[in-house]
Amino acid sequence: MDLTATPEQETFRAEARNWLEANVPAEPLPSFDTAEGFALHRDWERRLSDGRWSAVSWPEEYGGRGADYLSWLIFEEEYFRAGAPGRVNQNGIFLLGPTIMEVGTAEQKARFLPTMASSEIVWAQAWSEPDAGSDMASIRSTATRDGDHWVLDGQKIWASRAVWADWCFGIFRSDPDSERHRGLTFILCPLDAPGVTVRPIRQLDGDTGFAEIFFDGVRVPVENTLGDEGRGWYVAMATAGFERGVSLRSPARFTEAAARLIELWRTHADPADLALADAVTDVWMQAEGYRLHTYQTVTAMLDGTPIGSESSLNKIFWSEMDVRLHELALDILGPEAERMHGPHERWVDGFLFSLSGPIYAGTNEVQRNIIADRVLALPKGV
Amino acid sequence: MRFAFDEDQRLFADALRKMLAEQCTASQVRAVWDDGVGHDPALWARLAEMGVIGMLLPETDGGLGGSMVDAVLLFRELGRAIVPGPVIESMAIAGPVLAGSKWAAGIASGELVATAELDGTGHVPHASVAHVVLTPEGLLDLAGAEIDDAGGIDGGRRLGIVRGGGLVDHDGRSTADAVDLDAARDRAAVATAAYLIGASEAMIDMAGEYARQRHQFGKPIGSFQAVKHLLADALLKVEFAKAPTYRAAWSVATGAADVARDVSMAKALANEAAHATSRAAMQVHGAIGYTWEADLQLWMKKVWALERAYGTTSWHRRRVSSAVLSS
């Protein structure tokens, strides 16, 4: 065990810090769930990519730096420290990208990864359907083979970034006689293809961060199949593993937010209110604990231990911590927290955003079932 | 940067776990409770022979010369088996304080049992089985002392009220000034945090086993989501107390600047995790969990004793608070 950084890691950190200090926009960008904000975030991604900082853990041939996961964590610490913009192509770079690297063909890697790293193509995810939420295996959207094309029909919902994104990825039932996890195929589809209709859904925060996607006889070449036909569930699970594992919410996001919360406490709270001081301390410990836990997990991954169902523990932990952290910020602000547009807008927005955490990427109740079944080996329930 | 234990550390912990699974079973712990002494001399000798008791003592004293990073997984295994007797007090508190003294070789070999009383309670844990007690006033020789049994919620950690006995010299360091009590308390807190984590893991295993076997409404109760979620939440707390505890061990071993903050974070989180796990495990056991007969009580009572020893949750939280909230 050695919890100090190596000279190489310190050099990497300094390089990232210098680049970010010179390049991060001075003013925060508008939300990427608005037309203007989306375009500005795509520009930012292009600048990141030009500096080869958009996908640091990817191999160099696809626009990355071939950095190991520990270096990725260091980059994330610097990224959040610098207050850099949110990642508009997160669905691509952190979810689909690693999946393509794992199961994609050489042709698919060359075709999709460089444009993903540069955000020339921004990706939306299309998992859920009106009747397939927590019960994702109930998917009914279909992919019907017609020569060398798939014909897609059906409806997806809660598709993040779909309003302004270029392409989407999702799973479709390709075997009409199949049930549940079998007979599903993972397909990549441009959102401007004939027959695709995107209907924005206004979120709790007022922005249109997700959408419904209707597929009506959409023709997609079979080259857009990721992984084997009929094996889409397992390809998607690999993606979901990454999503709930370490890549979706790096610890730096929370240690940085906890540091801002402490600053808010110092400037706005009554230090004699020990209950509030204790609550802030608790959430700081959670953020710090998540950071330490992630460093331990990542060291194990570098030693060759794959991340498994324990990633469900991470997802519950960070999502509940994030809600608590923002609730506390609003408590410190008191009646000021009612004001949507003011000096504390970021905390109010952050509170609304945090509430999605316990729901998306598999509700925390589903995660608890996964932990009980696969980690604690309890008998299967309903 | 490498947040992992090395192979020797893992193998030693595995060997200890295997030994304890055979030589410190629940029925053996119960026998120690029932005999009213709270100590198993044969097991103690075996632990000393393996090098566990002397892990933090230098080789010149017959110890292994290890650091808290070497010891922390051992404490977790001792907790998993709720090993009775003053393991934390001998290994983490008195042993390192007495390193290099005439007492040290006896501690490492297991012939001399040391305990400690740092909480200022008026009772001494494990007094009736120990030869010497480290106190804030100095080292107390128990030869000739009178000890009244004060019971204790945990039968593997009996409390004694000591009358008589004399403060003795330990190689010129007989006064409290010579002993770094803060460092001793920090070692005790980290060792206890790891011990609580091990005990919690054992309780989750016991509750899981019960939930697989016990049927109601025609199904194993472990198939009900309410039961699953109780145990998943307990596991969540235990898993996220581990890395902070290992980091605290590293901070103690390296004398890190933030050692007080790191130690207190570990003890606060381990306390909370162990307490929550004891409640969840008891709830899963239902009425059986409220009986003397069920082994779960041995683990729960160990937790309820240790979560308040060497700093309560709120005491440690306040210490973290003063470190992180002060500008």
PDB file of N, CA, C and O in Angstrom, chain A residues 275-328:
ATOM      1  N   ALA A 275     -25.739  20.614  14.986  1.00  0.00           N
ATOM      2  CA  ALA A 275     -26.415  19.567  14.198  1.00  0.00           C
ATOM      3  C   ALA A 275     -26.096  19.750  12.721  1.00  0.00           C
ATOM      4  O   ALA A 275     -25.812  18.788  11.999  1.00  0.00           O
ATOM      5  N   LEU A 276     -26.104  21.005  12.279  1.00  0.00           N
ATOM      6  CA  LEU A 276     -25.784  21.290  10.884  1.00  0.00           C
ATOM      7  C   LEU A 276     -24.306  20.997  10.604  1.00  0.00           C
ATOM      8  O   LEU A 276     -23.964  20.395   9.580  1.00  0.00           O
ATOM      9  N   ALA A 277     -23.432  21.396  11.519  1.00  0.00           N
ATOM     10  CA  ALA A 277     -21.996  21.128  11.331  1.00  0.00           C
ATOM     11  C   ALA A 277     -21.744  19.619  11.243  1.00  0.00           C
ATOM     12  O   ALA A 277     -20.960  19.154  10.408  1.00  0.00           O
ATOM     13  N   ASP A 278     -22.431  18.850  12.086  1.00  0.00           N
ATOM     14  CA  ASP A 278     -22.257  17.400  12.050  1.00  0.00           C
ATOM     15  C   ASP A 278     -22.765  16.809  10.735  1.00  0.00           C
ATOM     16  O   ASP A 278     -22.156  15.897  10.172  1.00  0.00           O
ATOM     17  N   ALA A 279     -23.892  17.338  10.265  1.00  0.00           N
ATOM     18  CA  ALA A 279     -24.451  16.816   9.011  1.00  0.00           C
ATOM     19  C   ALA A 279     -23.508  17.116   7.848  1.00  0.00           C
ATOM     20  O   ALA A 279     -23.307  16.268   6.964  1.00  0.00           O
ATOM     21  N   VAL A 280     -22.922  18.306   7.834  1.00  0.00           N
ATOM     22  CA  VAL A 280     -21.958  18.653   6.778  1.00  0.00           C
ATOM     23  C   VAL A 280     -20.735  17.736   6.885  1.00  0.00           C
ATOM     24  O   VAL A 280     -20.207  17.252   5.878  1.00  0.00           O
ATOM     25  N   THR A 281     -20.298  17.479   8.105  1.00  0.00           N
ATOM     26  CA  THR A 281     -19.156  16.588   8.308  1.00  0.00           C
ATOM     27  C   THR A 281     -19.474  15.183   7.798  1.00  0.00           C
ATOM     28  O   THR A 281     -18.646  14.533   7.161  1.00  0.00           O
ATOM     29  N   ASP A 282     -20.686  14.717   8.075  1.00  0.00           N
ATOM     30  CA  ASP A 282     -21.081  13.382   7.606  1.00  0.00           C
ATOM     31  C   ASP A 282     -20.997  13.280   6.084  1.00  0.00           C
ATOM     32  O   ASP A 282     -20.496  12.288   5.541  1.00  0.00           O
ATOM     33  N   VAL A 283     -21.479  14.300   5.404  1.00  0.00           N
ATOM     34  CA  VAL A 283     -21.490  14.215   3.949  1.00  0.00           C
ATOM     35  C   VAL A 283     -20.069  14.378   3.402  1.00  0.00           C
ATOM     36  O   VAL A 283     -19.708  13.751   2.393  1.00  0.00           O
ATOM     37  N   TRP A 284     -19.239  15.160   4.087  1.00  0.00           N
ATOM     38  CA  TRP A 284     -17.821  15.215   3.678  1.00  0.00           C
ATOM     39  C   TRP A 284     -17.182  13.819   3.820  1.00  0.00           C
ATOM     40  O   TRP A 284     -16.444  13.373   2.941  1.00  0.00           O
ATOM     41  N   MET A 285     -17.503  13.130   4.923  1.00  0.00           N
ATOM     42  CA  MET A 285     -16.935  11.776   5.114  1.00  0.00           C
ATOM     43  C   MET A 285     -17.418  10.824   4.023  1.00  0.00           C
ATOM     44  O   MET A 285     -16.674   9.956   3.569  1.00  0.00           O
ATOM     45  N   GLN A 286     -18.676  10.996   3.610  1.00  0.00           N
ATOM     46  CA  GLN A 286     -19.177  10.116   2.544  1.00  0.00           C
ATOM     47  C   GLN A 286     -18.443  10.365   1.234  1.00  0.00           C
ATOM     48  O   GLN A 286     -18.056   9.421   0.538  1.00  0.00           O
ATOM     49  N   ALA A 287     -18.241  11.637   0.901  1.00  0.00           N
ATOM     50  CA  ALA A 287     -17.541  11.959  -0.344  1.00  0.00           C
ATOM     51  C   ALA A 287     -16.101  11.440  -0.287  1.00  0.00           C
ATOM     52  O   ALA A 287     -15.602  10.841  -1.243  1.00  0.00           O
ATOM     53  N   GLU A 288     -15.460  11.655   0.839  1.00  0.00           N
ATOM     54  CA  GLU A 288     -14.080  11.188   1.013  1.00  0.00           C
ATOM     55  C   GLU A 288     -14.044   9.651   1.008  1.00  0.00           C
ATOM     56  O   GLU A 288     -13.141   9.046   0.422  1.00  0.00           O
ATOM     57  N   GLY A 289     -15.020   9.031   1.635  1.00  0.00           N
ATOM     58  CA  GLY A 289     -15.100   7.567   1.652  1.00  0.00           C
ATOM     59  C   GLY A 289     -15.301   7.006   0.259  1.00  0.00           C
ATOM     60  O   GLY A 289     -14.710   5.989  -0.112  1.00  0.00           O
ATOM     61  N   TYR A 290     -16.123   7.683  -0.542  1.00  0.00           N
ATOM     62  CA  TYR A 290     -16.345   7.233  -1.921  1.00  0.00           C
ATOM     63  C   TYR A 290     -15.049   7.357  -2.725  1.00  0.00           C
ATOM     64  O   TYR A 290     -14.712   6.477  -3.526  1.00  0.00           O
ATOM     65  N   ARG A 291     -14.294   8.442  -2.480  1.00  0.00           N
ATOM     66  CA  ARG A 291     -13.003   8.622  -3.162  1.00  0.00           C
ATOM     67  C   ARG A 291     -12.050   7.479  -2.798  1.00  0.00           C
ATOM     68  O   ARG A 291     -11.454   6.849  -3.672  1.00  0.00           O
ATOM     69  N   LEU A 292     -11.944   7.187  -1.517  1.00  0.00           N
ATOM     70  CA  LEU A 292     -11.022   6.129  -1.081  1.00  0.00           C
ATOM     71  C   LEU A 292     -11.453   4.776  -1.624  1.00  0.00           C
ATOM     72  O   LEU A 292     -10.635   3.978  -2.089  1.00  0.00           O
ATOM     73  N   HIS A 293     -12.756   4.515  -1.553  1.00  0.00           N
ATOM     74  CA  HIS A 293     -13.288   3.247  -2.052  1.00  0.00           C
ATOM     75  C   HIS A 293     -12.990   3.089  -3.543  1.00  0.00           C
ATOM     76  O   HIS A 293     -12.631   2.006  -4.016  1.00  0.00           O
ATOM     77  N   THR A 294     -13.111   4.199  -4.287  1.00  0.00           N
ATOM     78  CA  THR A 294     -12.854   4.129  -5.727  1.00  0.00           C
ATOM     79  C   THR A 294     -11.380   3.863  -6.000  1.00  0.00           C
ATOM     80  O   THR A 294     -11.046   3.072  -6.886  1.00  0.00           O
ATOM     81  N   TYR A 295     -10.491   4.509  -5.248  1.00  0.00           N
ATOM     82  CA  TYR A 295      -9.061   4.239  -5.433  1.00  0.00           C
ATOM     83  C   TYR A 295      -8.753   2.767  -5.165  1.00  0.00           C
ATOM     84  O   TYR A 295      -7.945   2.148  -5.858  1.00  0.00           O
ATOM     85  N   GLN A 296      -9.433   2.203  -4.171  1.00  0.00           N
ATOM     86  CA  GLN A 296      -9.225   0.787  -3.869  1.00  0.00           C
ATOM     87  C   GLN A 296      -9.754  -0.100  -5.007  1.00  0.00           C
ATOM     88  O   GLN A 296      -9.086  -1.027  -5.451  1.00  0.00           O
ATOM     89  N   THR A 297     -10.956   0.233  -5.501  1.00  0.00           N
ATOM     90  CA  THR A 297     -11.549  -0.533  -6.598  1.00  0.00           C
ATOM     91  C   THR A 297     -10.674  -0.466  -7.844  1.00  0.00           C
ATOM     92  O   THR A 297     -10.441  -1.478  -8.520  1.00  0.00           O
ATOM     93  N   VAL A 298     -10.186   0.742  -8.140  1.00  0.00           N
ATOM     94  CA  VAL A 298      -9.402   0.928  -9.354  1.00  0.00           C
ATOM     95  C   VAL A 298      -8.052   0.205  -9.242  1.00  0.00           C
ATOM     96  O   VAL A 298      -7.579  -0.390 -10.212  1.00  0.00           O
ATOM     97  N   THR A 299      -7.448   0.211  -8.057  1.00  0.00           N
ATOM     98  CA  THR A 299      -6.209  -0.558  -7.879  1.00  0.00           C
ATOM     99  C   THR A 299      -6.482  -2.033  -8.148  1.00  0.00           C
ATOM    100  O   THR A 299      -5.708  -2.712  -8.821  1.00  0.00           O
ATOM    101  N   ALA A 300      -7.621  -2.532  -7.647  1.00  0.00           N
ATOM    102  CA  ALA A 300      -7.966  -3.940  -7.874  1.00  0.00           C
ATOM    103  C   ALA A 300      -8.201  -4.209  -9.357  1.00  0.00           C
ATOM    104  O   ALA A 300      -7.789  -5.250  -9.891  1.00  0.00           O
ATOM    105  N   MET A 301      -8.838  -3.248 -10.058  1.00  0.00           N
ATOM    106  CA  MET A 301      -9.064  -3.427 -11.502  1.00  0.00           C
ATOM    107  C   MET A 301      -7.729  -3.498 -12.240  1.00  0.00           C
ATOM    108  O   MET A 301      -7.568  -4.292 -13.165  1.00  0.00           O
ATOM    109  N   LEU A 302      -6.762  -2.660 -11.820  1.00  0.00           N
ATOM    110  CA  LEU A 302      -5.441  -2.683 -12.468  1.00  0.00           C
ATOM    111  C   LEU A 302      -4.732  -4.013 -12.200  1.00  0.00           C
ATOM    112  O   LEU A 302      -3.931  -4.466 -12.996  1.00  0.00           O
ATOM    113  N   ASP A 303      -5.073  -4.635 -11.066  1.00  0.00           N
ATOM    114  CA  ASP A 303      -4.497  -5.949 -10.749  1.00  0.00           C
ATOM    115  C   ASP A 303      -5.237  -7.081 -11.454  1.00  0.00           C
ATOM    116  O   ASP A 303      -4.917  -8.255 -11.252  1.00  0.00           O
ATOM    117  N   GLY A 304      -6.296  -6.731 -12.207  1.00  0.00           N
ATOM    118  CA  GLY A 304      -6.996  -7.745 -12.986  1.00  0.00           C
ATOM    119  C   GLY A 304      -8.288  -8.255 -12.385  1.00  0.00           C
ATOM    120  O   GLY A 304      -8.848  -9.233 -12.874  1.00  0.00           O
ATOM    121  N   THR A 305      -8.770  -7.605 -11.314  1.00  0.00           N
ATOM    122  CA  THR A 305     -10.052  -8.021 -10.746  1.00  0.00           C
ATOM    123  C   THR A 305     -11.161  -7.206 -11.406  1.00  0.00           C
ATOM    124  O   THR A 305     -11.208  -5.991 -11.232  1.00  0.00           O
ATOM    125  N   PRO A 306     -12.048  -7.855 -12.184  1.00  0.00           N
ATOM    126  CA  PRO A 306     -13.086  -7.082 -12.863  1.00  0.00           C
ATOM    127  C   PRO A 306     -14.120  -6.568 -11.860  1.00  0.00           C
ATOM    128  O   PRO A 306     -14.340  -7.174 -10.814  1.00  0.00           O
ATOM    129  N   ILE A 307     -14.722  -5.421 -12.196  1.00  0.00           N
ATOM    130  CA  ILE A 307     -15.766  -4.887 -11.316  1.00  0.00           C
ATOM    131  C   ILE A 307     -17.065  -5.627 -11.625  1.00  0.00           C
ATOM    132  O   ILE A 307     -17.418  -5.807 -12.774  1.00  0.00           O
ATOM    133  N   GLY A 308     -17.731  -6.115 -10.595  1.00  0.00           N
ATOM    134  CA  GLY A 308     -18.934  -6.915 -10.809  1.00  0.00           C
ATOM    135  C   GLY A 308     -20.154  -6.261 -10.194  1.00  0.00           C
ATOM    136  O   GLY A 308     -20.362  -5.053 -10.327  1.00  0.00           O
ATOM    137  N   SER A 309     -20.944  -7.070  -9.497  1.00  0.00           N
ATOM    138  CA  SER A 309     -22.199  -6.564  -8.940  1.00  0.00           C
ATOM    139  C   SER A 309     -21.968  -5.525  -7.853  1.00  0.00           C
ATOM    140  O   SER A 309     -22.890  -4.807  -7.485  1.00  0.00           O
ATOM    141  N   GLU A 310     -20.715  -5.444  -7.341  1.00  0.00           N
ATOM    142  CA  GLU A 310     -20.449  -4.437  -6.314  1.00  0.00           C
ATOM    143  C   GLU A 310     -20.688  -3.031  -6.865  1.00  0.00           C
ATOM    144  O   GLU A 310     -20.835  -2.089  -6.096  1.00  0.00           O
ATOM    145  N   SER A 311     -20.688  -2.911  -8.207  1.00  0.00           N
ATOM    146  CA  SER A 311     -20.916  -1.571  -8.761  1.00  0.00           C
ATOM    147  C   SER A 311     -22.300  -1.068  -8.372  1.00  0.00           C
ATOM    148  O   SER A 311     -22.535   0.140  -8.346  1.00  0.00           O
ATOM    149  N   SER A 312     -23.228  -1.979  -8.037  1.00  0.00           N
ATOM    150  CA  SER A 312     -24.538  -1.548  -7.549  1.00  0.00           C
ATOM    151  C   SER A 312     -24.406  -0.821  -6.209  1.00  0.00           C
ATOM    152  O   SER A 312     -25.180   0.092  -5.910  1.00  0.00           O
ATOM    153  N   LEU A 313     -23.433  -1.235  -5.403  1.00  0.00           N
ATOM    154  CA  LEU A 313     -23.182  -0.538  -4.131  1.00  0.00           C
ATOM    155  C   LEU A 313     -22.769   0.909  -4.394  1.00  0.00           C
ATOM    156  O   LEU A 313     -23.229   1.837  -3.745  1.00  0.00           O
ATOM    157  N   ASN A 314     -21.867   1.079  -5.371  1.00  0.00           N
ATOM    158  CA  ASN A 314     -21.414   2.433  -5.716  1.00  0.00           C
ATOM    159  C   ASN A 314     -22.575   3.315  -6.110  1.00  0.00           C
ATOM    160  O   ASN A 314     -22.675   4.464  -5.691  1.00  0.00           O
ATOM    161  N   LYS A 315     -23.436   2.756  -6.968  1.00  0.00           N
ATOM    162  CA  LYS A 315     -24.522   3.583  -7.511  1.00  0.00           C
ATOM    163  C   LYS A 315     -25.446   4.070  -6.389  1.00  0.00           C
ATOM    164  O   LYS A 315     -25.845   5.232  -6.372  1.00  0.00           O
ATOM    165  N   ILE A 316     -25.801   3.195  -5.475  1.00  0.00           N
ATOM    166  CA  ILE A 316     -26.645   3.616  -4.343  1.00  0.00           C
ATOM    167  C   ILE A 316     -25.907   4.672  -3.532  1.00  0.00           C
ATOM    168  O   ILE A 316     -26.462   5.704  -3.163  1.00  0.00           O
ATOM    169  N   PHE A 317     -24.627   4.405  -3.274  1.00  0.00           N
ATOM    170  CA  PHE A 317     -23.876   5.278  -2.369  1.00  0.00           C
ATOM    171  C   PHE A 317     -23.765   6.699  -2.904  1.00  0.00           C
ATOM    172  O   PHE A 317     -24.102   7.658  -2.217  1.00  0.00           O
ATOM    173  N   TRP A 318     -23.304   6.836  -4.163  1.00  0.00           N
ATOM    174  CA  TRP A 318     -23.097   8.205  -4.639  1.00  0.00           C
ATOM    175  C   TRP A 318     -24.408   8.926  -4.883  1.00  0.00           C
ATOM    176  O   TRP A 318     -24.510  10.137  -4.677  1.00  0.00           O
ATOM    177  N   SER A 319     -25.447   8.203  -5.317  1.00  0.00           N
ATOM    178  CA  SER A 319     -26.695   8.907  -5.636  1.00  0.00           C
ATOM    179  C   SER A 319     -27.361   9.427  -4.360  1.00  0.00           C
ATOM    180  O   SER A 319     -27.888  10.538  -4.334  1.00  0.00           O
ATOM    181  N   GLU A 320     -27.323   8.642  -3.293  1.00  0.00           N
ATOM    182  CA  GLU A 320     -27.950   9.098  -2.052  1.00  0.00           C
ATOM    183  C   GLU A 320     -27.104  10.195  -1.392  1.00  0.00           C
ATOM    184  O   GLU A 320     -27.632  11.147  -0.816  1.00  0.00           O
ATOM    185  N   MET A 321     -25.780  10.058  -1.503  1.00  0.00           N
ATOM    186  CA  MET A 321     -24.894  11.106  -0.987  1.00  0.00           C
ATOM    187  C   MET A 321     -25.151  12.427  -1.709  1.00  0.00           C
ATOM    188  O   MET A 321     -25.174  13.486  -1.083  1.00  0.00           O
ATOM    189  N   ASP A 322     -25.347  12.366  -3.022  1.00  0.00           N
ATOM    190  CA  ASP A 322     -25.517  13.584  -3.810  1.00  0.00           C
ATOM    191  C   ASP A 322     -26.795  14.325  -3.394  1.00  0.00           C
ATOM    192  O   ASP A 322     -26.800  15.548  -3.273  1.00  0.00           O
ATOM    193  N   VAL A 323     -27.866  13.570  -3.163  1.00  0.00           N
ATOM    194  CA  VAL A 323     -29.113  14.204  -2.701  1.00  0.00           C
ATOM    195  C   VAL A 323     -28.874  14.859  -1.345  1.00  0.00           C
ATOM    196  O   VAL A 323     -29.219  16.021  -1.117  1.00  0.00           O
ATOM    197  N   ARG A 324     -28.256  14.124  -0.435  1.00  0.00           N
ATOM    198  CA  ARG A 324     -28.028  14.635   0.918  1.00  0.00           C
ATOM    199  C   ARG A 324     -27.184  15.912   0.890  1.00  0.00           C
ATOM    200  O   ARG A 324     -27.465  16.883   1.599  1.00  0.00           O
ATOM    201  N   LEU A 325     -26.150  15.877   0.045  1.00  0.00           N
ATOM    202  CA  LEU A 325     -25.236  17.024  -0.058  1.00  0.00           C
ATOM    203  C   LEU A 325     -25.998  18.285  -0.489  1.00  0.00           C
ATOM    204  O   LEU A 325     -25.831  19.363   0.085  1.00  0.00           O
ATOM    205  N   HIS A 326     -26.872  18.117  -1.474  1.00  0.00           N
ATOM    206  CA  HIS A 326     -27.598  19.293  -1.977  1.00  0.00           C
ATOM    207  C   HIS A 326     -28.708  19.713  -1.025  1.00  0.00           C
ATOM    208  O   HIS A 326     -28.982  20.906  -0.876  1.00  0.00           O
ATOM    209  N   GLU A 327     -29.357  18.757  -0.377  1.00  0.00           N
ATOM    210  CA  GLU A 327     -30.355  19.124   0.640  1.00  0.00           C
ATOM    211  C   GLU A 327     -29.703  19.995   1.720  1.00  0.00           C
ATOM    212  O   GLU A 327     -30.284  20.981   2.173  1.00  0.00           O
ATOM    213  N   LEU A 328     -28.503  19.605   2.124  1.00  0.00           N
ATOM    214  CA  LEU A 328     -27.806  20.363   3.164  1.00  0.00           C
ATOM    215  C   LEU A 328     -27.464  21.775   2.696  1.00  0.00           C
ATOM    216  O   LEU A 328     -27.564  22.728   3.463  1.00  0.00           O
TER     217      LEU A 328
END
